[in-house]
Coordinates of C-alpha atoms in Angstrom, one line a residue:
X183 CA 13.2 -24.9 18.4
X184 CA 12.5 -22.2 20.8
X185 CA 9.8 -19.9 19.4
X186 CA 8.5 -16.5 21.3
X187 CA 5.2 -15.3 20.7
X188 CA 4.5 -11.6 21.6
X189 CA 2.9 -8.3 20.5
X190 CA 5.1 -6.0 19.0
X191 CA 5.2 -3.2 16.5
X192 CA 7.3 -3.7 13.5
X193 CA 9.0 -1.1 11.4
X194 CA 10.4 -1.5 8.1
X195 CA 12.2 1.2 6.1
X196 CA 13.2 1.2 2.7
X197 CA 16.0 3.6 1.2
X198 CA 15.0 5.2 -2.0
X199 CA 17.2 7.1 -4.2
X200 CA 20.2 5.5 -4.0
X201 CA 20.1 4.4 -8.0
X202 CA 20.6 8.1 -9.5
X203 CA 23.1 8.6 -6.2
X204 CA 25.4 6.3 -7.7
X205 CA 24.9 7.4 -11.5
X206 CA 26.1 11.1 -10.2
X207 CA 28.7 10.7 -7.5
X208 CA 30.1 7.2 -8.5
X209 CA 29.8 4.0 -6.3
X210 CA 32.3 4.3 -3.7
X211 CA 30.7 7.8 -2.7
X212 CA 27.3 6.3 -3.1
X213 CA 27.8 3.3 -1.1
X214 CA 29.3 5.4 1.8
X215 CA 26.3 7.5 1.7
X216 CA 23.5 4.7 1.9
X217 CA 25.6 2.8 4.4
X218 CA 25.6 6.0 6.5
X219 CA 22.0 5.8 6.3
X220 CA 21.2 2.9 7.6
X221 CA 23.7 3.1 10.1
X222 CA 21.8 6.1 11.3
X223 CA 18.1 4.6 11.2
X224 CA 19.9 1.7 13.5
X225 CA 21.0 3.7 15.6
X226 CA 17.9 5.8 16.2
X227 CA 16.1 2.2 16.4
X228 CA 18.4 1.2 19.3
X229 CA 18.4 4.3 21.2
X230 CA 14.6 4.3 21.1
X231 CA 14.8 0.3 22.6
X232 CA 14.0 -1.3 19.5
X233 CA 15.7 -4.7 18.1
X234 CA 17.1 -4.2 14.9
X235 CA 16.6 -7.8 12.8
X236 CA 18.0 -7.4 9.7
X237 CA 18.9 -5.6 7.1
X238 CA 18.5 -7.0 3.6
X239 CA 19.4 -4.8 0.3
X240 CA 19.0 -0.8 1.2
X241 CA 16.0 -1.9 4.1
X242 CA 16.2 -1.9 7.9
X243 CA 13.4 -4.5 9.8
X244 CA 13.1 -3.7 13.4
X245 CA 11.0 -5.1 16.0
X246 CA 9.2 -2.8 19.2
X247 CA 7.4 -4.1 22.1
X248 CA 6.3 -0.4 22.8
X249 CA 4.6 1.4 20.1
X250 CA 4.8 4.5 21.6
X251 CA 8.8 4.1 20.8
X252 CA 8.2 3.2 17.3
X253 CA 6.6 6.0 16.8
X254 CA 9.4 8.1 18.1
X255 CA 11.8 6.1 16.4
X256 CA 9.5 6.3 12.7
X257 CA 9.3 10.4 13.8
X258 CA 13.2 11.0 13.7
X259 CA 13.9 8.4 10.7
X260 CA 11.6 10.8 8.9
X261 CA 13.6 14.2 10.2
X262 CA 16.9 12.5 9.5
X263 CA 16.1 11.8 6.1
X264 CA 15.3 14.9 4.9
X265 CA 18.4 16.3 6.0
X266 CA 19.9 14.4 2.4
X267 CA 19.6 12.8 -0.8
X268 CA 17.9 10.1 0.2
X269 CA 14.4 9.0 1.1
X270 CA 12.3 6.1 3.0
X271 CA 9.6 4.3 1.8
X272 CA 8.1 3.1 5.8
X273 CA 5.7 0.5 6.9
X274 CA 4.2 0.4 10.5
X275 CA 2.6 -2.2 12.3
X276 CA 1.5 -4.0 15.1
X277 CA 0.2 -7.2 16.3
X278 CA 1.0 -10.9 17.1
X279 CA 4.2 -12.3 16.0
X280 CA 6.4 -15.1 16.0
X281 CA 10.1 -14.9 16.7
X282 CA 12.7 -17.5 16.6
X283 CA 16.0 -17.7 15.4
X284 CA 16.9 -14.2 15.1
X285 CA 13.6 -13.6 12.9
X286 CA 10.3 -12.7 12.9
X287 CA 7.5 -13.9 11.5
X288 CA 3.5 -14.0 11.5
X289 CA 1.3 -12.1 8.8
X290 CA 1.8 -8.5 10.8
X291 CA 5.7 -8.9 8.9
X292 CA 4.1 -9.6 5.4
X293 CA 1.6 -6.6 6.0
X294 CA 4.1 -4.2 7.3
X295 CA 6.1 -5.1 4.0
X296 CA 3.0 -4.4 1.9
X297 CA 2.9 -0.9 4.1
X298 CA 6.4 -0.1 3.0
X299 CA 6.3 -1.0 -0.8
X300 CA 3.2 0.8 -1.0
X301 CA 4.9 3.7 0.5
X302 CA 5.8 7.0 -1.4
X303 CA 10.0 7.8 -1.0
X304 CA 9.6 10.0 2.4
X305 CA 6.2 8.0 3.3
X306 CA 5.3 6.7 6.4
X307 CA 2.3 4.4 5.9
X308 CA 0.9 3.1 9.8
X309 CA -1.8 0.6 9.9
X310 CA -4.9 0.9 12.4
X311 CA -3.9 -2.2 14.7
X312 CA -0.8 0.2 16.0
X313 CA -2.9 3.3 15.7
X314 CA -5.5 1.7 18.2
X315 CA -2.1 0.5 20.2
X316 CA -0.9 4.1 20.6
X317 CA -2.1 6.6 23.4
X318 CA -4.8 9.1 22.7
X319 CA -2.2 11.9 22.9
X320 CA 0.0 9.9 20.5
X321 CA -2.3 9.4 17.9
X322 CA -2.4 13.0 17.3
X323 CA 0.2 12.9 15.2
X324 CA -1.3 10.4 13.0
X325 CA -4.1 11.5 10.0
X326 CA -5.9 9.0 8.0
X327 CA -5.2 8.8 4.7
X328 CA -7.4 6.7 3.3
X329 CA -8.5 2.9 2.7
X330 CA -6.4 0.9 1.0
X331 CA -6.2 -2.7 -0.6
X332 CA -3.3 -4.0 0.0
X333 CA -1.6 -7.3 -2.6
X334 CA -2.8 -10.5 -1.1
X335 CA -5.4 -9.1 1.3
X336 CA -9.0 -9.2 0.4
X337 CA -10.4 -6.5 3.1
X338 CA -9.8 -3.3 2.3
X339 CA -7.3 -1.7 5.4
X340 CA -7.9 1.8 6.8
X341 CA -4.1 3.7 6.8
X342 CA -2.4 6.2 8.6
X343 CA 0.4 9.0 7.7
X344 CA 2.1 11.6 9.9
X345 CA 1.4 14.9 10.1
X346 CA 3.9 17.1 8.7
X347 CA 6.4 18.5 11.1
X348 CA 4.2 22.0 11.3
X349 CA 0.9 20.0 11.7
X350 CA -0.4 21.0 8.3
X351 CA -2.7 19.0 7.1
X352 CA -1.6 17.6 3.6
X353 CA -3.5 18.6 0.2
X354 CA -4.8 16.2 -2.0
X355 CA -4.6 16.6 -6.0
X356 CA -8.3 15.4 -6.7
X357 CA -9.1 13.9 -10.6
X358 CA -10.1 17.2 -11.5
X359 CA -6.7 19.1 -10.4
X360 CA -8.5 21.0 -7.5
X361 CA -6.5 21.2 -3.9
X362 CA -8.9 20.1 -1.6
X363 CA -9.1 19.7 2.6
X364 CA -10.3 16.1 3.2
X365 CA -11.3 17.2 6.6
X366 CA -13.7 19.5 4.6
X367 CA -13.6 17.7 1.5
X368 CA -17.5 16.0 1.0
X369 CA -17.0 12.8 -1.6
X370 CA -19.7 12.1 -3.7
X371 CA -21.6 8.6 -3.4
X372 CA -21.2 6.6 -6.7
X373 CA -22.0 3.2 -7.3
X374 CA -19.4 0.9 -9.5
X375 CA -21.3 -1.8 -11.2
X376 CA -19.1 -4.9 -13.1
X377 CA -20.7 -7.1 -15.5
X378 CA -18.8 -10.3 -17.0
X379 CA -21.7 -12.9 -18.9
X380 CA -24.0 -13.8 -16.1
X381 CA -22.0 -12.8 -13.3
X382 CA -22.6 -9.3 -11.8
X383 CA -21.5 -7.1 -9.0
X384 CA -21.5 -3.6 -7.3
X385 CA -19.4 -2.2 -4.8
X386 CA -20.1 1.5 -3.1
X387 CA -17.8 3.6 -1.1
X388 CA -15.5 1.5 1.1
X389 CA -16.5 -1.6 -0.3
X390 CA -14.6 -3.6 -3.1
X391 CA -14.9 -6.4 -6.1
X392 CA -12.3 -8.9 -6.5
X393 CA -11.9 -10.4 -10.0
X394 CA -9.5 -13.9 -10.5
X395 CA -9.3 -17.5 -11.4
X396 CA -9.8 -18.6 -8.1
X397 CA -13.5 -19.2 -7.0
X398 CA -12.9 -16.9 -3.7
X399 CA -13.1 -14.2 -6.0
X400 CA -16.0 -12.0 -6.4
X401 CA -16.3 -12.3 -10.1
X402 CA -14.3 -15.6 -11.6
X403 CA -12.8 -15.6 -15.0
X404 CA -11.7 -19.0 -15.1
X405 CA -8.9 -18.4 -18.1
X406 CA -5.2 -19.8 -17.7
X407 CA -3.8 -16.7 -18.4
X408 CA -5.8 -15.0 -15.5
X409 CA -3.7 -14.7 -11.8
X410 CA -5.8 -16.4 -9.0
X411 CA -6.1 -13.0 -7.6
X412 CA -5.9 -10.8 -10.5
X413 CA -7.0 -7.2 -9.8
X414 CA -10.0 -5.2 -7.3
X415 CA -11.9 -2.6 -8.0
X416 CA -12.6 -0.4 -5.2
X417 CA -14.3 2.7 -4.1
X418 CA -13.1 5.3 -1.2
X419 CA -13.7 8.8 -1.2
X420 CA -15.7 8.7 -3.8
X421 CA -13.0 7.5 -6.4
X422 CA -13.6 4.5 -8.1
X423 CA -10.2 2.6 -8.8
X424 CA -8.4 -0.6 -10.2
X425 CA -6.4 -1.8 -8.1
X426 CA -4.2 -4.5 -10.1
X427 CA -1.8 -7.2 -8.9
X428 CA -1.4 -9.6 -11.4
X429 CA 1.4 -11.5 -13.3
X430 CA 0.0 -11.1 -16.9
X431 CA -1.6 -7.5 -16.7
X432 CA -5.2 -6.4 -17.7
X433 CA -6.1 -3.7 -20.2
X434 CA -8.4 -1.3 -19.7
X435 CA -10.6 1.3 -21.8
X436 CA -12.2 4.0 -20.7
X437 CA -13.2 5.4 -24.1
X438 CA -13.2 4.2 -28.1
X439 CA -9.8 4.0 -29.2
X440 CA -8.2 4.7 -25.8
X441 CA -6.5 1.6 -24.4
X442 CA -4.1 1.4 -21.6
X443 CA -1.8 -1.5 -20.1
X444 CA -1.4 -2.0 -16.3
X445 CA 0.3 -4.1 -14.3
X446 CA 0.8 -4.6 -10.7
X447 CA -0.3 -0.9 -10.6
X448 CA -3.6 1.6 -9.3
X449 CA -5.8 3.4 -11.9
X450 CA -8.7 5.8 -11.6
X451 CA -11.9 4.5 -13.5
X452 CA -14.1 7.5 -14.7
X453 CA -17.5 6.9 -16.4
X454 CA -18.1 3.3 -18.0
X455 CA -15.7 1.1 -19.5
X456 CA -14.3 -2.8 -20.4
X457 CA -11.8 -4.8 -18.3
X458 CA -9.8 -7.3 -20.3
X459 CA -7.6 -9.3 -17.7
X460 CA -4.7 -10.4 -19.6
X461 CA -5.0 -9.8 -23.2
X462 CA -6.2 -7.2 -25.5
X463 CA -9.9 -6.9 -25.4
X464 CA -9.6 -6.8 -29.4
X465 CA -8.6 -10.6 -29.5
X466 CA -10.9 -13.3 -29.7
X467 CA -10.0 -15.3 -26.5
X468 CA -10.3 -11.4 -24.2
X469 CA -12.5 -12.0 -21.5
X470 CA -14.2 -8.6 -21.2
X471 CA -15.7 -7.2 -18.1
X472 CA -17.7 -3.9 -18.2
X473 CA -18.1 -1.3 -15.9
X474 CA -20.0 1.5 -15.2
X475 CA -19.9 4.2 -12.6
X476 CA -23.3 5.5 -11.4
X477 CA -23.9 8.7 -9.1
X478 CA -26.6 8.0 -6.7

């Protein structure tokens, strides 16, 4: 089997939107809508020299050897899309990959999907590995948004955006409902500590806590009903979040009587708490981790 091994970027954009298109215009309007659509993010990725692989669903997966043309190619995706009714959710990456058989693999094509699906509809999220590939003039029109943990990676990944078309920096809704500049935007230094039985942990800004049945986990809960990985808790820019991504869920309370379900979702942490991976912390079985934010 004959197998290529090369660096490339790889793109990956995801239509959003096309669900309430076909509730208002019917399906045969709809469909001729999103087919346009991907028809006209192919075509920008061939014109820009870049291998379309597949489409699967309402996606388009391409492949670049230039990232410089990526970029171009990830630039007018964005334009063309604001033009309608329909949005992208956009991964960027680059790095070693495998392909053979028409497809590509390696972990930069599981990462770029992450990328995508973590995405906003009219996001373009772009790792640092194609940042760093890019020309110093070209990576002007990237900012960094923020560290991010992405599902199935331990480390927590520093990602880019675009700037918007007028080079305006973007505002950021802080916790308190204050616009703030992050360029001028100072985040405080807290400390998360986690406490379940004997086992304890801190993290501080940029660092992270995993919690799971599996013993690479920071903190192991060794219940059935726990996911190997389960959730992390992180800290950047002086947030403190969950980050969850298991099957079952974890319930978490930030104050008496206030109890909330996630699942496979982020959530602010404010002040001290419990962490109940799973099941209610109110049953006998919950396996209850507390935390508590600290200011230094």
């Amino acid at each position: 089997m004959d197998q290529e091994r090369l660096l490339a970027a790889v793109l990956l954009a995801d239509v959003v939107g096309s669900t309430p298109l076909y509730e208002r215009i019917g399906d045969d309007a709809a469909l001729q809508q999103v087919s346009d659509c991907l028809d006209a993010m192919r075509e920008i990725v061939a014109r820009q020299g870049g291998d379309f692989i597949h489409s699967k669903g309402d996606d388009v997966f391409s492949l670049f050897e230039n990232p410089e043309a990526a970029l171009r190619a990830v630039c007018q995706i964005s334009r063309q899309l604001t033009k309608g009714p329909l949005s992208a959710r956009i991964g960027l990456h680059f790095g070693a990959v495998i392909r053979t058989r028409g497809e590509v693999f390696g972990d930069v094509v599981n990462v770029t999907a992450r990328l995508s699906t973590t995405a906003n509809p009219g996001e373009v999220l772009i790792s640092q590995s194609f940042c760093e590939a890019l020309s110093a003039r070209s990576r002007k029109a990237l900012r960094l948004l923020d560290k991010m943990a992405l599902k199935g990676k331990q480390e927590l990944f520093d990602v880019y955006t675009l700037w918007s078309d007028d080079g305006a920096l973007g505002t950021q809704i802080t916790s308190w409902g204050t616009i703030t500049d992050k360029r001028s935007a100072s985040p405080r230094q807290i400390n998360l500590v986690i406490r379940y039985g004997d086992q304890l942990r801190s993290c501080r800004n940029n660092e992270f806590v995993t919690i799971g049945r599996s013993p690479e986990c920071n903190i192991v809960v060794e219940r059935p009903w726990v996911s190997r990985h389960h959730a992390t808790f992180t800290i950047s820019n002086g947030r403190a979040r969950l980050v969850e991504r298991s099957s079952s869920g974890t319930f978490v309370s930030m104050g008496p009587g206030h109890e909330v379900f996630v699942r496979r979702e982020d959530i602010l942490l404010f002040g001290s708490g419990v962490i109940s991976p799973g099941l209610r912390s109110t049953l006998g079985d919950a396996q209850l981790l507390h935390y508590e934010i600290v200011s230094d």
